[in-house]
Amino acid sequence: MKAAIGIDLGGTQLRVARLDAQGQILDHRKTQTAARAGPAVVIDQICALVDELRAAALADTAAPTDDSAGIGVCVAGPVDPDAGVVLEGWTMAGWHNIPLRDLLAARTGLSVTLANDGNAAALGEWRFGSGQGCRHFVYVTVSTGIGGGVIVDGRLLLGHKGMAGEIGHMILDRNGPRCNCGATGCWEAFASGTALAQRATELQATAPDSHLHRLAQDRSLTAKDVVDAAHLGDALARRLVQEEGAWLGIGMTALLHLYSPERIVMGGGLSNALPLLLPEIEREIRNRAMPPFRDVPIVLAALGDNAGVIGAGALVFREE
Ligand SMILES: [Zn+2]
């Protein structure tokens, strides 16, 4: 049996896993990414974890053979998969035009495939998660930002330089709030967990009875605070969650019109609140989408925090 090594390189965490062809994690390691130390140090971190996993696999089998079929890496930021280059690593110092594929291949002796994290997670959900059986679906991850990936006509949409599917940066309002990408009014600037926390921070002062107001006296509010307070019936939090659902529904309506998926799969931290958000998401879709698009289900992602490593591993089996 061949195994893939999946690597999820984020600005906070570096996760490495060995996976079988069914997407099951056989073994894994993780560490905090040395995001400020520059690419050379981070590449050392990656190679150390890969070596550990391969050594553990060898020690584990009766007939010790290295069964690694290859390495898939997903990176938080734009990646050119054809050139094997990380164009930009978000929240990692010095990551501009780094030829990560060839660097890792030389160090490990394995073939290496790159993707951006949204595309890899979409591939993972498609092969092994909530997108199974679909020929057309969109994966949306909503946490600090909004990312995702698009599967159409039975393949991952890559586009020029592999950068298609930057769905968080659809501009919905030219006068909207400033986005992390530098533009204004992106979907991410309205509907990410960060945007929800920001709205809560602005509005808590107007609601002295709110649980959020009390929390905000001690620390900055998070999207999870808002969701938790909404679960407790807090009126302001419920209003904020409703507005969040509306922004998500507006963006998802655009995705329905653009890609005509059979299903939209939502992952990321905020997807834990999908049952709360769904009525408003569906209301916006009913009100705004053209009639043939209105019955497309919005479903919860299946792979959770493992979407990145499993998707990265899926890159290897796709190459096979
Ligand atoms: Zn943006």
PDB file of C-alpha atoms and ligand atoms in Angstrom:
ATOM      1  CA  MET A   1       0.000   0.000   0.000  1.00  0.00           C
ATOM      2  CA  LYS A   2       1.328   3.400  -0.967  1.00  0.00           C
ATOM      3  CA  ALA A   3       1.028   6.323   1.427  1.00  0.00           C
ATOM      4  CA  ALA A   4       1.098  10.041   0.713  1.00  0.00           C
ATOM      5  CA  ILE A   5       2.644  12.721   2.863  1.00  0.00           C
ATOM      6  CA  GLY A   6       0.383  15.745   3.209  1.00  0.00           C
ATOM      7  CA  ILE A   7       1.770  19.037   4.510  1.00  0.00           C
ATOM      8  CA  ASP A   8      -0.358  21.982   5.617  1.00  0.00           C
ATOM      9  CA  LEU A   9       1.876  25.036   5.884  1.00  0.00           C
ATOM     10  CA  GLY A  10       0.039  27.845   7.642  1.00  0.00           C
ATOM     11  CA  GLY A  11       1.302  31.044   9.220  1.00  0.00           C
ATOM     12  CA  THR A  12       0.560  29.652  12.691  1.00  0.00           C
ATOM     13  CA  GLN A  13       0.774  25.877  12.422  1.00  0.00           C
ATOM     14  CA  LEU A  14       2.736  23.415  10.340  1.00  0.00           C
ATOM     15  CA  ARG A  15       1.015  20.037  10.115  1.00  0.00           C
ATOM     16  CA  VAL A  16       2.428  16.950   8.406  1.00  0.00           C
ATOM     17  CA  ALA A  17       0.567  13.645   7.999  1.00  0.00           C
ATOM     18  CA  ARG A  18       0.952  10.256   6.327  1.00  0.00           C
ATOM     19  CA  LEU A  19      -2.250   9.205   4.589  1.00  0.00           C
ATOM     20  CA  ASP A  20      -3.499   6.159   2.787  1.00  0.00           C
ATOM     21  CA  ALA A  21      -5.308   6.268  -0.548  1.00  0.00           C
ATOM     22  CA  GLN A  22      -8.663   6.486   1.262  1.00  0.00           C
ATOM     23  CA  GLY A  23      -7.595   9.750   2.924  1.00  0.00           C
ATOM     24  CA  GLN A  24      -7.194   8.162   6.362  1.00  0.00           C
ATOM     25  CA  ILE A  25      -4.456   9.698   8.508  1.00  0.00           C
ATOM     26  CA  LEU A  26      -1.976   6.956   9.457  1.00  0.00           C
ATOM     27  CA  ASP A  27       0.335   9.168  11.485  1.00  0.00           C
ATOM     28  CA  HIS A  28       0.901  12.880  11.950  1.00  0.00           C
ATOM     29  CA  ARG A  29       3.103  15.564  13.480  1.00  0.00           C
ATOM     30  CA  LYS A  30       2.610  19.267  14.054  1.00  0.00           C
ATOM     31  CA  THR A  31       4.566  22.243  15.281  1.00  0.00           C
ATOM     32  CA  GLN A  32       4.304  25.998  15.426  1.00  0.00           C
ATOM     33  CA  THR A  33       5.489  27.511  12.137  1.00  0.00           C
ATOM     34  CA  ALA A  34       8.629  29.618  12.543  1.00  0.00           C
ATOM     35  CA  ALA A  35       6.800  32.252  10.527  1.00  0.00           C
ATOM     36  CA  ARG A  36       9.170  35.117  11.308  1.00  0.00           C
ATOM     37  CA  ALA A  37      12.368  33.155  10.758  1.00  0.00           C
ATOM     38  CA  GLY A  38      12.236  33.035   6.954  1.00  0.00           C
ATOM     39  CA  PRO A  39      11.795  30.217   4.423  1.00  0.00           C
ATOM     40  CA  ALA A  40      15.077  28.349   5.099  1.00  0.00           C
ATOM     41  CA  VAL A  41      14.153  27.703   8.735  1.00  0.00           C
ATOM     42  CA  VAL A  42      10.590  26.708   7.866  1.00  0.00           C
ATOM     43  CA  ILE A  43      11.829  24.316   5.170  1.00  0.00           C
ATOM     44  CA  ASP A  44      14.122  22.741   7.789  1.00  0.00           C
ATOM     45  CA  GLN A  45      11.075  22.336  10.033  1.00  0.00           C
ATOM     46  CA  ILE A  46       9.134  20.634   7.227  1.00  0.00           C
ATOM     47  CA  CYS A  47      11.988  18.258   6.378  1.00  0.00           C
ATOM     48  CA  ALA A  48      12.489  17.322  10.042  1.00  0.00           C
ATOM     49  CA  LEU A  49       8.814  16.340  10.415  1.00  0.00           C
ATOM     50  CA  VAL A  50       8.793  14.453   7.112  1.00  0.00           C
ATOM     51  CA  ASP A  51      11.927  12.525   8.181  1.00  0.00           C
ATOM     52  CA  GLU A  52      10.289  11.695  11.514  1.00  0.00           C
ATOM     53  CA  LEU A  53       7.166  10.335   9.824  1.00  0.00           C
ATOM     54  CA  ARG A  54       9.142   8.277   7.329  1.00  0.00           C
ATOM     55  CA  ALA A  55      11.379   6.888  10.072  1.00  0.00           C
ATOM     56  CA  ALA A  56       8.327   5.977  12.155  1.00  0.00           C
ATOM     57  CA  ALA A  57       6.750   4.237   9.156  1.00  0.00           C
ATOM     58  CA  LEU A  58       9.902   2.222   8.557  1.00  0.00           C
ATOM     59  CA  ALA A  59      10.150   1.240  12.219  1.00  0.00           C
ATOM     60  CA  ASP A  60       6.517   0.171  12.170  1.00  0.00           C
ATOM     61  CA  THR A  61       6.466  -2.329   9.316  1.00  0.00           C
ATOM     62  CA  ALA A  62       7.574  -5.933   9.493  1.00  0.00           C
ATOM     63  CA  ALA A  63       9.320  -5.601   6.141  1.00  0.00           C
ATOM     64  CA  PRO A  64      10.726  -2.107   6.346  1.00  0.00           C
ATOM     65  CA  THR A  65      10.231  -0.270   3.063  1.00  0.00           C
ATOM     66  CA  ASP A  66       9.551   3.387   2.563  1.00  0.00           C
ATOM     67  CA  ASP A  67       6.063   3.387   1.046  1.00  0.00           C
ATOM     68  CA  SER A  68       5.856   7.151   0.476  1.00  0.00           C
ATOM     69  CA  ALA A  69       4.270   7.833  -2.905  1.00  0.00           C
ATOM     70  CA  GLY A  70       5.045  11.537  -2.771  1.00  0.00           C
ATOM     71  CA  ILE A  71       4.469  14.772  -0.952  1.00  0.00           C
ATOM     72  CA  GLY A  72       1.597  17.237  -1.342  1.00  0.00           C
ATOM     73  CA  VAL A  73       1.946  20.667   0.220  1.00  0.00           C
ATOM     74  CA  CYS A  74      -0.695  23.304   0.711  1.00  0.00           C
ATOM     75  CA  VAL A  75       0.280  26.833   1.640  1.00  0.00           C
ATOM     76  CA  ALA A  76      -1.729  29.754   3.002  1.00  0.00           C
ATOM     77  CA  GLY A  77      -1.270  32.168   0.115  1.00  0.00           C
ATOM     78  CA  PRO A  78      -1.086  32.177  -3.669  1.00  0.00           C
ATOM     79  CA  VAL A  79       0.881  29.304  -5.166  1.00  0.00           C
ATOM     80  CA  ASP A  80       1.770  28.532  -8.784  1.00  0.00           C
ATOM     81  CA  PRO A  81       1.312  24.735  -8.925  1.00  0.00           C
ATOM     82  CA  ASP A  82       2.762  24.377 -12.455  1.00  0.00           C
ATOM     83  CA  ALA A  83       5.976  26.201 -11.576  1.00  0.00           C
ATOM     84  CA  GLY A  84       6.043  24.693  -8.057  1.00  0.00           C
ATOM     85  CA  VAL A  85       6.513  28.157  -6.566  1.00  0.00           C
ATOM     86  CA  VAL A  86       4.989  29.807  -3.509  1.00  0.00           C
ATOM     87  CA  LEU A  87       4.233  33.279  -4.865  1.00  0.00           C
ATOM     88  CA  GLU A  88       3.399  34.745  -1.482  1.00  0.00           C
ATOM     89  CA  GLY A  89       3.123  33.184   1.963  1.00  0.00           C
ATOM     90  CA  TRP A  90       0.543  35.085   3.998  1.00  0.00           C
ATOM     91  CA  THR A  91       1.759  35.962   7.480  1.00  0.00           C
ATOM     92  CA  MET A  92       5.174  34.359   6.865  1.00  0.00           C
ATOM     93  CA  ALA A  93       8.203  36.630   6.570  1.00  0.00           C
ATOM     94  CA  GLY A  94      10.284  36.409   3.401  1.00  0.00           C
ATOM     95  CA  TRP A  95       8.015  34.063   1.455  1.00  0.00           C
ATOM     96  CA  HIS A  96       8.100  35.635  -2.012  1.00  0.00           C
ATOM     97  CA  ASN A  97       8.594  33.434  -5.084  1.00  0.00           C
ATOM     98  CA  ILE A  98      10.034  30.471  -3.176  1.00  0.00           C
ATOM     99  CA  PRO A  99      10.542  27.364  -5.396  1.00  0.00           C
ATOM    100  CA  LEU A 100       9.290  25.087  -2.627  1.00  0.00           C
ATOM    101  CA  ARG A 101       8.509  22.091  -4.863  1.00  0.00           C
ATOM    102  CA  ASP A 102      12.091  21.686  -6.114  1.00  0.00           C
ATOM    103  CA  LEU A 103      13.653  22.526  -2.746  1.00  0.00           C
ATOM    104  CA  LEU A 104      11.604  19.837  -0.967  1.00  0.00           C
ATOM    105  CA  ALA A 105      12.064  17.302  -3.763  1.00  0.00           C
ATOM    106  CA  ALA A 106      15.856  17.711  -3.538  1.00  0.00           C
ATOM    107  CA  ARG A 107      15.841  17.313   0.240  1.00  0.00           C
ATOM    108  CA  THR A 108      13.462  14.332   0.425  1.00  0.00           C
ATOM    109  CA  GLY A 109      13.992  12.511  -2.876  1.00  0.00           C
ATOM    110  CA  LEU A 110      10.216  12.411  -3.330  1.00  0.00           C
ATOM    111  CA  SER A 111       8.024  14.059  -5.940  1.00  0.00           C
ATOM    112  CA  VAL A 112       6.276  17.147  -4.571  1.00  0.00           C
ATOM    113  CA  THR A 113       3.030  18.853  -5.606  1.00  0.00           C
ATOM    114  CA  LEU A 114       1.937  22.303  -4.405  1.00  0.00           C
ATOM    115  CA  ALA A 115      -1.450  23.951  -4.055  1.00  0.00           C
ATOM    116  CA  ASN A 116      -2.926  26.828  -2.160  1.00  0.00           C
ATOM    117  CA  ASP A 117      -4.722  25.820   1.027  1.00  0.00           C
ATOM    118  CA  GLY A 118      -8.233  26.598  -0.214  1.00  0.00           C
ATOM    119  CA  ASN A 119      -7.804  24.531  -3.365  1.00  0.00           C
ATOM    120  CA  ALA A 120      -6.238  21.635  -1.459  1.00  0.00           C
ATOM    121  CA  ALA A 121      -9.039  21.614   1.117  1.00  0.00           C
ATOM    122  CA  ALA A 122     -11.601  21.644  -1.722  1.00  0.00           C
ATOM    123  CA  LEU A 123      -9.854  18.642  -3.245  1.00  0.00           C
ATOM    124  CA  GLY A 124      -9.815  16.879   0.140  1.00  0.00           C
ATOM    125  CA  GLU A 125     -13.546  17.476   0.719  1.00  0.00           C
ATOM    126  CA  TRP A 126     -14.260  16.344  -2.831  1.00  0.00           C
ATOM    127  CA  ARG A 127     -12.328  13.081  -2.617  1.00  0.00           C
ATOM    128  CA  PHE A 128     -12.888  12.184   1.038  1.00  0.00           C
ATOM    129  CA  GLY A 129     -15.408  14.563   2.642  1.00  0.00           C
ATOM    130  CA  SER A 130     -18.697  16.377   2.044  1.00  0.00           C
ATOM    131  CA  GLY A 131     -18.132  16.858  -1.677  1.00  0.00           C
ATOM    132  CA  GLN A 132     -17.945  13.139  -2.457  1.00  0.00           C
ATOM    133  CA  GLY A 133     -20.021  12.113  -5.456  1.00  0.00           C
ATOM    134  CA  CYS A 134     -20.286  15.669  -6.842  1.00  0.00           C
ATOM    135  CA  ARG A 135     -19.022  16.756 -10.249  1.00  0.00           C
ATOM    136  CA  HIS A 136     -19.542  20.408  -9.366  1.00  0.00           C
ATOM    137  CA  PHE A 137     -19.155  21.923  -5.943  1.00  0.00           C
ATOM    138  CA  VAL A 138     -17.700  24.927  -4.171  1.00  0.00           C
ATOM    139  CA  TYR A 139     -15.824  24.720  -0.898  1.00  0.00           C
ATOM    140  CA  VAL A 140     -15.931  27.851   1.271  1.00  0.00           C
ATOM    141  CA  THR A 141     -13.854  28.220   4.411  1.00  0.00           C
ATOM    142  CA  VAL A 142     -14.790  31.036   6.766  1.00  0.00           C
ATOM    143  CA  SER A 143     -12.458  31.808   9.655  1.00  0.00           C
ATOM    144  CA  THR A 144      -9.983  34.696  10.014  1.00  0.00           C
ATOM    145  CA  GLY A 145     -10.449  35.220   6.278  1.00  0.00           C
ATOM    146  CA  ILE A 146     -12.538  33.588   3.555  1.00  0.00           C
ATOM    147  CA  GLY A 147     -10.977  31.115   1.152  1.00  0.00           C
ATOM    148  CA  GLY A 148     -12.043  28.149  -0.852  1.00  0.00           C
ATOM    149  CA  GLY A 149     -11.811  26.166  -4.004  1.00  0.00           C
ATOM    150  CA  VAL A 150     -14.017  25.279  -6.929  1.00  0.00           C
ATOM    151  CA  ILE A 151     -14.616  21.890  -8.518  1.00  0.00           C
ATOM    152  CA  VAL A 152     -16.371  22.161 -11.896  1.00  0.00           C
ATOM    153  CA  ASP A 153     -16.971  19.484 -14.498  1.00  0.00           C
ATOM    154  CA  GLY A 154     -15.181  16.978 -12.291  1.00  0.00           C
ATOM    155  CA  ARG A 155     -11.913  18.856 -11.898  1.00  0.00           C
ATOM    156  CA  LEU A 156     -10.314  21.438  -9.642  1.00  0.00           C
ATOM    157  CA  LEU A 157     -10.458  24.879 -11.236  1.00  0.00           C
ATOM    158  CA  LEU A 158      -6.913  26.308 -11.265  1.00  0.00           C
ATOM    159  CA  GLY A 159      -6.759  29.183 -13.754  1.00  0.00           C
ATOM    160  CA  HIS A 160      -3.723  31.231 -14.760  1.00  0.00           C
ATOM    161  CA  LYS A 161      -0.860  30.599 -12.270  1.00  0.00           C
ATOM    162  CA  GLY A 162      -3.237  28.334 -10.336  1.00  0.00           C
ATOM    163  CA  MET A 163      -4.873  31.272  -8.628  1.00  0.00           C
ATOM    164  CA  ALA A 164      -8.555  30.675  -9.480  1.00  0.00           C
ATOM    165  CA  GLY A 165     -11.053  30.358  -6.667  1.00  0.00           C
ATOM    166  CA  GLU A 166     -10.028  33.368  -4.557  1.00  0.00           C
ATOM    167  CA  ILE A 167     -13.681  33.639  -3.634  1.00  0.00           C
ATOM    168  CA  GLY A 168     -13.051  35.722  -0.488  1.00  0.00           C
ATOM    169  CA  HIS A 169     -11.940  38.627  -2.646  1.00  0.00           C
ATOM    170  CA  MET A 170     -15.076  39.051  -4.751  1.00  0.00           C
ATOM    171  CA  ILE A 171     -15.780  42.740  -4.312  1.00  0.00           C
ATOM    172  CA  LEU A 172     -19.355  43.273  -3.173  1.00  0.00           C
ATOM    173  CA  ASP A 173     -19.264  47.012  -2.449  1.00  0.00           C
ATOM    174  CA  ARG A 174     -16.737  49.512  -3.762  1.00  0.00           C
ATOM    175  CA  ASN A 175     -17.251  51.605  -0.631  1.00  0.00           C
ATOM    176  CA  GLY A 176     -17.081  48.664   1.739  1.00  0.00           C
ATOM    177  CA  PRO A 177     -14.584  48.044   4.551  1.00  0.00           C
ATOM    178  CA  ARG A 178     -10.852  47.616   3.872  1.00  0.00           C
ATOM    179  CA  CYS A 179      -9.811  44.012   3.177  1.00  0.00           C
ATOM    180  CA  ASN A 180      -6.543  42.271   4.127  1.00  0.00           C
ATOM    181  CA  CYS A 181      -5.721  42.119   0.404  1.00  0.00           C
ATOM    182  CA  GLY A 182      -5.644  45.924   0.176  1.00  0.00           C
ATOM    183  CA  ALA A 183      -8.911  46.335  -1.731  1.00  0.00           C
ATOM    184  CA  THR A 184     -12.180  47.529  -0.220  1.00  0.00           C
ATOM    185  CA  GLY A 185     -15.519  45.764   0.052  1.00  0.00           C
ATOM    186  CA  CYS A 186     -14.338  42.162  -0.544  1.00  0.00           C
ATOM    187  CA  TRP A 187     -16.636  39.376   0.666  1.00  0.00           C
ATOM    188  CA  GLU A 188     -13.955  38.546   3.262  1.00  0.00           C
ATOM    189  CA  ALA A 189     -14.093  42.103   4.629  1.00  0.00           C
ATOM    190  CA  PHE A 190     -17.838  41.696   5.250  1.00  0.00           C
ATOM    191  CA  ALA A 191     -18.261  38.062   6.200  1.00  0.00           C
ATOM    192  CA  SER A 192     -15.070  36.609   7.725  1.00  0.00           C
ATOM    193  CA  GLY A 193     -14.877  35.751  11.413  1.00  0.00           C
ATOM    194  CA  THR A 194     -12.640  38.801  11.784  1.00  0.00           C
ATOM    195  CA  ALA A 195     -15.341  41.037  10.277  1.00  0.00           C
ATOM    196  CA  LEU A 196     -17.959  39.555  12.619  1.00  0.00           C
ATOM    197  CA  ALA A 197     -15.742  40.200  15.652  1.00  0.00           C
ATOM    198  CA  GLN A 198     -15.112  43.736  14.398  1.00  0.00           C
ATOM    199  CA  ARG A 199     -18.861  44.477  14.086  1.00  0.00           C
ATOM    200  CA  ALA A 200     -19.418  43.037  17.567  1.00  0.00           C
ATOM    201  CA  THR A 201     -16.679  45.278  18.964  1.00  0.00           C
ATOM    202  CA  GLU A 202     -18.272  48.350  17.378  1.00  0.00           C
ATOM    203  CA  LEU A 203     -21.815  47.568  18.495  1.00  0.00           C
ATOM    204  CA  GLN A 204     -21.295  46.226  22.025  1.00  0.00           C
ATOM    205  CA  ALA A 205     -21.004  49.801  23.370  1.00  0.00           C
ATOM    206  CA  THR A 206     -24.586  50.457  22.234  1.00  0.00           C
ATOM    207  CA  ALA A 207     -25.910  47.449  24.187  1.00  0.00           C
ATOM    208  CA  PRO A 208     -24.871  47.683  27.861  1.00  0.00           C
ATOM    209  CA  ASP A 209     -27.098  44.692  28.741  1.00  0.00           C
ATOM    210  CA  SER A 210     -25.368  42.432  26.254  1.00  0.00           C
ATOM    211  CA  HIS A 211     -23.108  39.603  27.316  1.00  0.00           C
ATOM    212  CA  LEU A 212     -20.739  40.890  24.613  1.00  0.00           C
ATOM    213  CA  HIS A 213     -20.537  44.276  26.338  1.00  0.00           C
ATOM    214  CA  ARG A 214     -19.443  42.606  29.582  1.00  0.00           C
ATOM    215  CA  LEU A 215     -16.842  40.460  27.791  1.00  0.00           C
ATOM    216  CA  ALA A 216     -15.476  43.471  25.912  1.00  0.00           C
ATOM    217  CA  GLN A 217     -14.545  45.186  29.187  1.00  0.00           C
ATOM    218  CA  ASP A 218     -11.769  42.615  29.708  1.00  0.00           C
ATOM    219  CA  ARG A 219     -10.550  41.628  26.258  1.00  0.00           C
ATOM    220  CA  SER A 220     -11.101  41.821  22.498  1.00  0.00           C
ATOM    221  CA  LEU A 221     -14.158  40.008  21.202  1.00  0.00           C
ATOM    222  CA  THR A 222     -13.886  37.046  18.851  1.00  0.00           C
ATOM    223  CA  ALA A 223     -16.322  35.536  16.372  1.00  0.00           C
ATOM    224  CA  LYS A 224     -16.679  32.582  18.750  1.00  0.00           C
ATOM    225  CA  ASP A 225     -17.785  34.956  21.538  1.00  0.00           C
ATOM    226  CA  VAL A 226     -20.580  36.188  19.288  1.00  0.00           C
ATOM    227  CA  VAL A 227     -21.680  32.663  18.376  1.00  0.00           C
ATOM    228  CA  ASP A 228     -21.573  31.509  22.012  1.00  0.00           C
ATOM    229  CA  ALA A 229     -23.589  34.538  23.150  1.00  0.00           C
ATOM    230  CA  ALA A 230     -26.127  33.954  20.361  1.00  0.00           C
ATOM    231  CA  HIS A 231     -26.546  30.368  21.591  1.00  0.00           C
ATOM    232  CA  LEU A 232     -27.336  31.821  25.036  1.00  0.00           C
ATOM    233  CA  GLY A 233     -30.042  34.021  23.492  1.00  0.00           C
ATOM    234  CA  ASP A 234     -28.182  37.346  23.698  1.00  0.00           C
ATOM    235  CA  ALA A 235     -30.155  39.812  21.554  1.00  0.00           C
ATOM    236  CA  LEU A 236     -27.183  41.732  20.122  1.00  0.00           C
ATOM    237  CA  ALA A 237     -25.304  38.515  19.356  1.00  0.00           C
ATOM    238  CA  ARG A 238     -28.370  37.104  17.596  1.00  0.00           C
ATOM    239  CA  ARG A 239     -28.625  40.256  15.484  1.00  0.00           C
ATOM    240  CA  LEU A 240     -24.917  40.011  14.605  1.00  0.00           C
ATOM    241  CA  VAL A 241     -25.220  36.344  13.661  1.00  0.00           C
ATOM    242  CA  GLN A 242     -28.224  37.175  11.484  1.00  0.00           C
ATOM    243  CA  GLU A 243     -26.245  39.844   9.669  1.00  0.00           C
ATOM    244  CA  GLU A 244     -23.308  37.443   9.296  1.00  0.00           C
ATOM    245  CA  GLY A 245     -25.649  34.872   7.753  1.00  0.00           C
ATOM    246  CA  ALA A 246     -26.942  37.512   5.360  1.00  0.00           C
ATOM    247  CA  TRP A 247     -23.433  38.423   4.166  1.00  0.00           C
ATOM    248  CA  LEU A 248     -22.579  34.751   3.753  1.00  0.00           C
ATOM    249  CA  GLY A 249     -25.798  34.212   1.790  1.00  0.00           C
ATOM    250  CA  ILE A 250     -25.060  37.164  -0.505  1.00  0.00           C
ATOM    251  CA  GLY A 251     -21.588  35.807  -1.330  1.00  0.00           C
ATOM    252  CA  MET A 252     -22.868  32.271  -1.767  1.00  0.00           C
ATOM    253  CA  THR A 253     -25.545  33.533  -4.171  1.00  0.00           C
ATOM    254  CA  ALA A 254     -22.722  34.910  -6.315  1.00  0.00           C
ATOM    255  CA  LEU A 255     -20.962  31.515  -6.141  1.00  0.00           C
ATOM    256  CA  LEU A 256     -24.161  29.751  -7.273  1.00  0.00           C
ATOM    257  CA  HIS A 257     -24.467  32.077 -10.274  1.00  0.00           C
ATOM    258  CA  LEU A 258     -20.763  31.818 -11.163  1.00  0.00           C
ATOM    259  CA  TYR A 259     -20.138  28.079 -10.838  1.00  0.00           C
ATOM    260  CA  SER A 260     -23.527  26.364 -10.702  1.00  0.00           C
ATOM    261  CA  PRO A 261     -22.462  23.846  -8.033  1.00  0.00           C
ATOM    262  CA  GLU A 262     -24.593  20.917  -6.884  1.00  0.00           C
ATOM    263  CA  ARG A 263     -23.629  21.770  -3.323  1.00  0.00           C
ATOM    264  CA  ILE A 264     -21.757  24.420  -1.348  1.00  0.00           C
ATOM    265  CA  VAL A 265     -19.598  22.973   1.432  1.00  0.00           C
ATOM    266  CA  MET A 266     -18.733  25.296   4.301  1.00  0.00           C
ATOM    267  CA  GLY A 267     -15.679  24.748   6.508  1.00  0.00           C
ATOM    268  CA  GLY A 268     -13.470  26.887   8.758  1.00  0.00           C
ATOM    269  CA  GLY A 269     -13.996  27.996  12.353  1.00  0.00           C
ATOM    270  CA  LEU A 270     -17.297  29.741  11.682  1.00  0.00           C
ATOM    271  CA  SER A 271     -18.825  26.628  10.120  1.00  0.00           C
ATOM    272  CA  ASN A 272     -19.389  25.375  13.682  1.00  0.00           C
ATOM    273  CA  ALA A 273     -22.187  27.947  13.749  1.00  0.00           C
ATOM    274  CA  LEU A 274     -23.749  26.793  10.464  1.00  0.00           C
ATOM    275  CA  PRO A 275     -27.066  25.709  12.077  1.00  0.00           C
ATOM    276  CA  LEU A 276     -27.451  29.255  13.486  1.00  0.00           C
ATOM    277  CA  LEU A 277     -26.381  30.934  10.253  1.00  0.00           C
ATOM    278  CA  LEU A 278     -28.273  28.754   7.819  1.00  0.00           C
ATOM    279  CA  PRO A 279     -31.778  30.318   8.029  1.00  0.00           C
ATOM    280  CA  GLU A 280     -30.413  33.717   7.011  1.00  0.00           C
ATOM    281  CA  ILE A 281     -28.066  32.258   4.376  1.00  0.00           C
ATOM    282  CA  GLU A 282     -31.024  30.454   2.834  1.00  0.00           C
ATOM    283  CA  ARG A 283     -33.236  33.521   3.032  1.00  0.00           C
ATOM    284  CA  GLU A 284     -30.708  35.569   1.056  1.00  0.00           C
ATOM    285  CA  ILE A 285     -30.324  32.825  -1.530  1.00  0.00           C
ATOM    286  CA  ARG A 286     -34.134  32.556  -1.904  1.00  0.00           C
ATOM    287  CA  ASN A 287     -34.429  36.314  -2.319  1.00  0.00           C
ATOM    288  CA  ARG A 288     -31.443  36.923  -4.568  1.00  0.00           C
ATOM    289  CA  ALA A 289     -30.558  33.827  -6.603  1.00  0.00           C
ATOM    290  CA  MET A 290     -32.205  33.141  -9.955  1.00  0.00           C
ATOM    291  CA  PRO A 291     -34.893  30.484  -9.452  1.00  0.00           C
ATOM    292  CA  PRO A 292     -33.003  27.440 -10.815  1.00  0.00           C
ATOM    293  CA  PHE A 293     -30.186  28.022  -8.289  1.00  0.00           C
ATOM    294  CA  ARG A 294     -32.295  28.299  -5.154  1.00  0.00           C
ATOM    295  CA  ASP A 295     -32.459  24.681  -4.065  1.00  0.00           C
ATOM    296  CA  VAL A 296     -28.702  24.018  -3.863  1.00  0.00           C
ATOM    297  CA  PRO A 297     -27.859  22.678  -0.381  1.00  0.00           C
ATOM    298  CA  ILE A 298     -25.303  24.363   1.896  1.00  0.00           C
ATOM    299  CA  VAL A 299     -23.633  21.597   3.912  1.00  0.00           C
ATOM    300  CA  LEU A 300     -21.019  21.362   6.628  1.00  0.00           C
ATOM    301  CA  ALA A 301     -17.478  20.303   5.694  1.00  0.00           C
ATOM    302  CA  ALA A 302     -16.479  16.845   6.949  1.00  0.00           C
ATOM    303  CA  LEU A 303     -12.720  17.068   7.423  1.00  0.00           C
ATOM    304  CA  GLY A 304     -12.501  19.899   9.967  1.00  0.00           C
ATOM    305  CA  ASP A 305      -8.959  20.954  10.866  1.00  0.00           C
ATOM    306  CA  ASN A 306      -7.595  18.099   8.789  1.00  0.00           C
ATOM    307  CA  ALA A 307      -8.921  19.479   5.477  1.00  0.00           C
ATOM    308  CA  GLY A 308      -5.489  20.946   4.679  1.00  0.00           C
ATOM    309  CA  VAL A 309      -3.313  17.867   5.273  1.00  0.00           C
ATOM    310  CA  ILE A 310      -5.852  15.490   3.754  1.00  0.00           C
ATOM    311  CA  GLY A 311      -6.281  17.758   0.723  1.00  0.00           C
ATOM    312  CA  ALA A 312      -2.501  18.017   0.376  1.00  0.00           C
ATOM    313  CA  GLY A 313      -2.290  14.204   0.472  1.00  0.00           C
ATOM    314  CA  ALA A 314      -5.060  14.044  -2.155  1.00  0.00           C
ATOM    315  CA  LEU A 315      -2.772  16.047  -4.466  1.00  0.00           C
ATOM    316  CA  VAL A 316      -0.354  13.113  -4.464  1.00  0.00           C
ATOM    317  CA  PHE A 317      -2.980  10.510  -5.335  1.00  0.00           C
ATOM    318  CA  ARG A 318      -4.328  12.825  -8.030  1.00  0.00           C
ATOM    319  CA  GLU A 319      -0.859  12.973  -9.587  1.00  0.00           C
ATOM    320  CA  GLU A 320      -0.676   9.176  -9.537  1.00  0.00           C
TER     321      GLU A 320
HETATM  322 ZN    ZN B   1      -9.793  41.203  -0.431  1.00  0.00          ZN
END
